[in-house]
Amino acid sequence: MDHVPFFLDSHPLERRNGASIGDARVRQLAPGIANGNSDCVKIARVRITEAGAAMLADAMAQNGRFSIVQLDTCIITFPVLLALRLPDTTAALFRDLPPSLTVLDLGKTKLTSKIMSTLAPHLPSSLRELILERCSLCADAVALLAPHLPHGLSRLNLLANKLGDAGVAVLAEHLPAALTELDLSYNGLTDASIHSLAGRFPPNLQRLDLHKMTMSIAGADLLFNSVPPSMAQISLLEVNGEGSTRTFNEFSSQGALSVSGFE
């Protein structure tokens, strides 16, 4: 399906001079967002206050067609959040996420527990993909997110955060049954996370990414004996653990499951 994007971005010359879009420019562009035929908004390098975020959120809500919102690398209000330390700046946007939203990408945007407490309760039930890679998410933030994950969510990307085994333990209790893809790579995980996930894998899970974790032979055995029959691929780049590669090879050689990323 082709999506018609609406780009909210500063001009390249403005970016070189350190300038960016502010509230006044958002006010000018809001009617185009509200009345346009776009279903995808991509927002970058925007410096706005909570008032600007509210205008943008209102325009998106009036449009009613948006299914994808992509906020890339500390976008929308987050430069203000970092520079001026206004932790509530994001609230206006997150309270009014479009009800038709299916994909939300907040990759590389720092999400504190306070921000997550605003975002999580307002995730729309229509959401199918949630991308939160490299967002500095800690276990406390995940504990706020997990109970609010939409039941129909099929893809959850939590790559390169700070979940640790404690974060996965909470997440495992709330994984949506519809989930088919789960990425927990580069989160400092150990066998404890495998024990938390065992018996709680969504029944239709097809892809699991666990790059850069520490796993023993026992952990590897538990992992491969607990994944659902629907599992088609497990990616295990740079997994540390003596003897675990042998276990991976044994399961991969059976042909029913693709295991990649190890030597």
mmCIF file of N, CA, C and O in Angstrom, residues 160-215:
data_model
loop_
_atom_site.group_PDB
_atom_site.id
_atom_site.type_symbol
_atom_site.label_atom_id
_atom_site.label_comp_id
_atom_site.label_asym_id
_atom_site.label_seq_id
_atom_site.Cartn_x
_atom_site.Cartn_y
_atom_site.Cartn_z
ATOM 1 N N ALA A 160 18.155 -2.155 21.416
ATOM 2 C CA ALA A 160 19.153 -1.229 21.942
ATOM 3 C C ALA A 160 18.592 -0.235 22.948
ATOM 4 O O ALA A 160 18.747 0.972 22.808
ATOM 5 N N ASN A 161 17.921 -0.760 23.954
ATOM 6 C CA ASN A 161 17.474 0.053 25.079
ATOM 7 C C ASN A 161 18.206 -0.403 26.344
ATOM 8 O O ASN A 161 19.305 -0.942 26.264
ATOM 9 N N LYS A 162 17.604 -0.192 27.489
ATOM 10 C CA LYS A 162 18.233 -0.564 28.751
ATOM 11 C C LYS A 162 17.267 -1.397 29.587
ATOM 12 O O LYS A 162 17.152 -1.214 30.796
ATOM 13 N N LEU A 163 16.594 -2.345 28.919
ATOM 14 C CA LEU A 163 15.562 -3.132 29.603
ATOM 15 C C LEU A 163 16.127 -3.989 30.719
ATOM 16 O O LEU A 163 15.583 -4.022 31.821
ATOM 17 N N GLY A 164 17.203 -4.711 30.411
ATOM 18 C CA GLY A 164 17.728 -5.665 31.364
ATOM 19 C C GLY A 164 16.725 -6.787 31.607
ATOM 20 O O GLY A 164 15.608 -6.776 31.082
ATOM 21 N N ASP A 165 17.109 -7.752 32.393
ATOM 22 C CA ASP A 165 16.215 -8.875 32.690
ATOM 23 C C ASP A 165 14.963 -8.424 33.433
ATOM 24 O O ASP A 165 13.883 -8.994 33.253
ATOM 25 N N ALA A 166 15.082 -7.365 34.242
ATOM 26 C CA ALA A 166 13.922 -6.875 34.993
ATOM 27 C C ALA A 166 12.856 -6.328 34.061
ATOM 28 O O ALA A 166 11.657 -6.548 34.257
ATOM 29 N N GLY A 167 13.281 -5.625 33.018
ATOM 30 C CA GLY A 167 12.327 -5.087 32.053
ATOM 31 C C GLY A 167 11.626 -6.186 31.276
ATOM 32 O O GLY A 167 10.413 -6.113 31.039
ATOM 33 N N VAL A 168 12.372 -7.210 30.875
ATOM 34 C CA VAL A 168 11.772 -8.321 30.125
ATOM 35 C C VAL A 168 10.800 -9.097 31.010
ATOM 36 O O VAL A 168 9.764 -9.579 30.530
ATOM 37 N N ALA A 169 11.105 -9.207 32.289
ATOM 38 C CA ALA A 169 10.210 -9.931 33.202
ATOM 39 C C ALA A 169 8.829 -9.279 33.231
ATOM 40 O O ALA A 169 7.804 -9.974 33.225
ATOM 41 N N VAL A 170 8.789 -7.948 33.243
ATOM 42 C CA VAL A 170 7.507 -7.243 33.226
ATOM 43 C C VAL A 170 6.856 -7.357 31.857
ATOM 44 O O VAL A 170 5.651 -7.615 31.741
ATOM 45 N N LEU A 171 7.644 -7.154 30.819
ATOM 46 C CA LEU A 171 7.116 -7.205 29.450
ATOM 47 C C LEU A 171 6.487 -8.555 29.142
ATOM 48 O O LEU A 171 5.429 -8.635 28.492
ATOM 49 N N ALA A 172 7.126 -9.630 29.594
ATOM 50 C CA ALA A 172 6.653 -10.983 29.290
ATOM 51 C C ALA A 172 5.229 -11.224 29.779
ATOM 52 O O ALA A 172 4.491 -12.022 29.181
ATOM 53 N N GLU A 173 4.834 -10.536 30.823
ATOM 54 C CA GLU A 173 3.486 -10.724 31.377
ATOM 55 C C GLU A 173 2.407 -10.040 30.546
ATOM 56 O O GLU A 173 1.222 -10.297 30.757
ATOM 57 N N HIS A 174 2.822 -9.186 29.597
ATOM 58 C CA HIS A 174 1.838 -8.387 28.865
ATOM 59 C C HIS A 174 1.996 -8.468 27.351
ATOM 60 O O HIS A 174 1.420 -7.643 26.637
ATOM 61 N N LEU A 175 2.744 -9.425 26.842
ATOM 62 C CA LEU A 175 2.931 -9.514 25.390
ATOM 63 C C LEU A 175 1.597 -9.797 24.701
ATOM 64 O O LEU A 175 0.912 -10.763 25.042
ATOM 65 N N PRO A 176 1.222 -8.979 23.715
ATOM 66 C CA PRO A 176 -0.061 -9.195 23.021
ATOM 67 C C PRO A 176 -0.086 -10.532 22.284
ATOM 68 O O PRO A 176 0.919 -10.960 21.710
ATOM 69 N N ALA A 177 -1.219 -11.166 22.294
ATOM 70 C CA ALA A 177 -1.349 -12.476 21.643
ATOM 71 C C ALA A 177 -1.149 -12.386 20.137
ATOM 72 O O ALA A 177 -0.759 -13.368 19.502
ATOM 73 N N ALA A 178 -1.404 -11.212 19.554
ATOM 74 C CA ALA A 178 -1.299 -11.048 18.099
ATOM 75 C C ALA A 178 0.137 -10.816 17.636
ATOM 76 O O ALA A 178 0.402 -10.762 16.433
ATOM 77 N N LEU A 179 1.077 -10.702 18.568
ATOM 78 C CA LEU A 179 2.454 -10.350 18.219
ATOM 79 C C LEU A 179 3.096 -11.427 17.342
ATOM 80 O O LEU A 179 3.073 -12.612 17.672
ATOM 81 N N THR A 180 3.699 -10.994 16.221
ATOM 82 C CA THR A 180 4.410 -11.914 15.328
ATOM 83 C C THR A 180 5.910 -11.606 15.272
ATOM 84 O O THR A 180 6.692 -12.466 14.882
ATOM 85 N N GLU A 181 6.318 -10.379 15.636
ATOM 86 C CA GLU A 181 7.734 -10.002 15.617
ATOM 87 C C GLU A 181 8.097 -9.298 16.917
ATOM 88 O O GLU A 181 7.405 -8.372 17.339
ATOM 89 N N LEU A 182 9.202 -9.735 17.536
ATOM 90 C CA LEU A 182 9.661 -9.146 18.791
ATOM 91 C C LEU A 182 11.176 -8.999 18.741
ATOM 92 O O LEU A 182 11.895 -9.963 18.525
ATOM 93 N N ASP A 183 11.653 -7.773 18.927
ATOM 94 C CA ASP A 183 13.098 -7.514 18.911
ATOM 95 C C ASP A 183 13.527 -6.998 20.285
ATOM 96 O O ASP A 183 13.155 -5.899 20.698
ATOM 97 N N LEU A 184 14.327 -7.815 20.977
ATOM 98 C CA LEU A 184 14.848 -7.459 22.298
ATOM 99 C C LEU A 184 16.376 -7.395 22.280
ATOM 100 O O LEU A 184 17.026 -7.516 23.316
ATOM 101 N N SER A 185 16.947 -7.189 21.113
ATOM 102 C CA SER A 185 18.397 -7.196 20.963
ATOM 103 C C SER A 185 19.067 -6.053 21.714
ATOM 104 O O SER A 185 18.477 -4.987 21.916
ATOM 105 N N TYR A 186 20.317 -6.304 22.121
ATOM 106 C CA TYR A 186 21.159 -5.270 22.735
ATOM 107 C C TYR A 186 20.485 -4.619 23.942
ATOM 108 O O TYR A 186 20.393 -3.390 24.049
ATOM 109 N N ASN A 187 20.003 -5.439 24.848
ATOM 110 C CA ASN A 187 19.357 -4.943 26.062
ATOM 111 C C ASN A 187 19.982 -5.511 27.331
ATOM 112 O O ASN A 187 19.386 -5.430 28.400
ATOM 113 N N GLY A 188 21.178 -6.109 27.189
ATOM 114 C CA GLY A 188 21.872 -6.634 28.361
ATOM 115 C C GLY A 188 21.161 -7.810 29.006
ATOM 116 O O GLY A 188 21.123 -7.906 30.239
ATOM 117 N N LEU A 189 20.629 -8.725 28.207
ATOM 118 C CA LEU A 189 19.829 -9.828 28.732
ATOM 119 C C LEU A 189 20.674 -11.062 29.028
ATOM 120 O O LEU A 189 21.739 -11.273 28.449
ATOM 121 N N THR A 190 20.155 -11.904 29.920
ATOM 122 C CA THR A 190 20.797 -13.165 30.281
ATOM 123 C C THR A 190 19.740 -14.281 30.291
ATOM 124 O O THR A 190 18.596 -14.068 29.881
ATOM 125 N N ASP A 191 20.126 -15.439 30.799
ATOM 126 C CA ASP A 191 19.190 -16.558 30.898
ATOM 127 C C ASP A 191 17.916 -16.192 31.654
ATOM 128 O O ASP A 191 16.846 -16.761 31.402
ATOM 129 N N ALA A 192 18.019 -15.237 32.579
ATOM 130 C CA ALA A 192 16.844 -14.852 33.366
ATOM 131 C C ALA A 192 15.708 -14.376 32.462
ATOM 132 O O ALA A 192 14.533 -14.638 32.748
ATOM 133 N N SER A 193 16.046 -13.719 31.370
ATOM 134 C CA SER A 193 15.018 -13.256 30.435
ATOM 135 C C SER A 193 14.362 -14.432 29.715
ATOM 136 O O SER A 193 13.160 -14.411 29.442
ATOM 137 N N ILE A 194 15.147 -15.453 29.392
ATOM 138 C CA ILE A 194 14.578 -16.645 28.765
ATOM 139 C C ILE A 194 13.587 -17.313 29.709
ATOM 140 O O ILE A 194 12.501 -17.741 29.295
ATOM 141 N N HIS A 195 13.931 -17.374 30.976
ATOM 142 C CA HIS A 195 13.016 -17.959 31.961
ATOM 143 C C HIS A 195 11.727 -17.127 32.059
ATOM 144 O O HIS A 195 10.640 -17.689 32.231
ATOM 145 N N SER A 196 11.839 -15.819 31.955
ATOM 146 C CA SER A 196 10.644 -14.963 32.016
ATOM 147 C C SER A 196 9.753 -15.172 30.796
ATOM 148 O O SER A 196 8.515 -15.183 30.904
ATOM 149 N N LEU A 197 10.383 -15.361 29.631
ATOM 150 C CA LEU A 197 9.625 -15.497 28.385
ATOM 151 C C LEU A 197 9.053 -16.904 28.193
ATOM 152 O O LEU A 197 8.021 -17.074 27.548
ATOM 153 N N ALA A 198 9.729 -17.899 28.718
ATOM 154 C CA ALA A 198 9.288 -19.293 28.543
ATOM 155 C C ALA A 198 7.859 -19.465 29.045
ATOM 156 O O ALA A 198 7.537 -19.093 30.171
ATOM 157 N N GLY A 199 7.031 -20.009 28.196
ATOM 158 C CA GLY A 199 5.631 -20.220 28.555
ATOM 159 C C GLY A 199 4.765 -18.996 28.321
ATOM 160 O O GLY A 199 3.542 -19.055 28.482
ATOM 161 N N ARG A 200 5.400 -17.869 27.927
ATOM 162 C CA ARG A 200 4.629 -16.643 27.711
ATOM 163 C C ARG A 200 4.782 -16.106 26.290
ATOM 164 O O ARG A 200 4.316 -15.009 25.990
ATOM 165 N N PHE A 201 5.475 -16.844 25.437
ATOM 166 C CA PHE A 201 5.604 -16.397 24.057
ATOM 167 C C PHE A 201 4.220 -16.329 23.406
ATOM 168 O O PHE A 201 3.417 -17.252 23.566
ATOM 169 N N PRO A 202 3.910 -15.249 22.682
ATOM 170 C CA PRO A 202 2.629 -15.189 21.968
ATOM 171 C C PRO A 202 2.487 -16.371 21.023
ATOM 172 O O PRO A 202 3.479 -16.796 20.407
ATOM 173 N N PRO A 203 1.296 -16.913 20.865
ATOM 174 C CA PRO A 203 1.116 -18.147 20.098
ATOM 175 C C PRO A 203 1.443 -18.026 18.615
ATOM 176 O O PRO A 203 1.726 -19.036 17.969
ATOM 177 N N ASN A 204 1.422 -16.793 18.080
ATOM 178 C CA ASN A 204 1.679 -16.617 16.651
ATOM 179 C C ASN A 204 3.029 -15.971 16.358
ATOM 180 O O ASN A 204 3.279 -15.532 15.233
ATOM 181 N N LEU A 205 3.897 -15.911 17.362
ATOM 182 C CA LEU A 205 5.201 -15.282 17.173
ATOM 183 C C LEU A 205 6.006 -16.019 16.106
ATOM 184 O O LEU A 205 6.150 -17.233 16.155
ATOM 185 N N GLN A 206 6.532 -15.243 15.140
ATOM 186 C CA GLN A 206 7.271 -15.834 14.026
ATOM 187 C C GLN A 206 8.746 -15.451 14.018
ATOM 188 O O GLN A 206 9.584 -16.186 13.511
ATOM 189 N N ARG A 207 9.063 -14.265 14.548
ATOM 190 C CA ARG A 207 10.455 -13.800 14.521
ATOM 191 C C ARG A 207 10.837 -13.248 15.894
ATOM 192 O O ARG A 207 10.102 -12.455 16.485
ATOM 193 N N LEU A 208 12.000 -13.676 16.373
ATOM 194 C CA LEU A 208 12.505 -13.232 17.663
ATOM 195 C C LEU A 208 13.965 -12.831 17.500
ATOM 196 O O LEU A 208 14.779 -13.610 17.024
ATOM 197 N N ASP A 209 14.296 -11.601 17.888
ATOM 198 C CA ASP A 209 15.673 -11.115 17.802
ATOM 199 C C ASP A 209 16.227 -10.930 19.209
ATOM 200 O O ASP A 209 15.656 -10.191 20.023
ATOM 201 N N LEU A 210 17.357 -11.601 19.471
ATOM 202 C CA LEU A 210 17.993 -11.555 20.785
ATOM 203 C C LEU A 210 19.489 -11.308 20.647
ATOM 204 O O LEU A 210 20.298 -11.916 21.345
ATOM 205 N N HIS A 211 19.874 -10.418 19.750
ATOM 206 C CA HIS A 211 21.287 -10.140 19.539
ATOM 207 C C HIS A 211 21.960 -9.670 20.826
ATOM 208 O O HIS A 211 21.361 -8.982 21.654
ATOM 209 N N LYS A 212 23.219 -10.022 20.955
ATOM 210 C CA LYS A 212 24.093 -9.517 22.019
ATOM 211 C C LYS A 212 23.539 -9.793 23.417
ATOM 212 O O LYS A 212 23.367 -8.892 24.238
ATOM 213 N N MET A 213 23.211 -11.024 23.691
ATOM 214 C CA MET A 213 22.815 -11.402 25.039
ATOM 215 C C MET A 213 23.715 -12.525 25.538
ATOM 216 O O MET A 213 24.435 -13.150 24.753
ATOM 217 N N THR A 214 23.690 -12.778 26.827
ATOM 218 C CA THR A 214 24.480 -13.859 27.416
ATOM 219 C C THR A 214 23.561 -15.036 27.708
ATOM 220 O O THR A 214 22.567 -14.886 28.413
ATOM 221 N N MET A 215 23.892 -16.196 27.133
ATOM 222 C CA MET A 215 23.002 -17.353 27.231
ATOM 223 C C MET A 215 23.813 -18.629 27.448
ATOM 224 O O MET A 215 24.760 -18.905 26.716
#
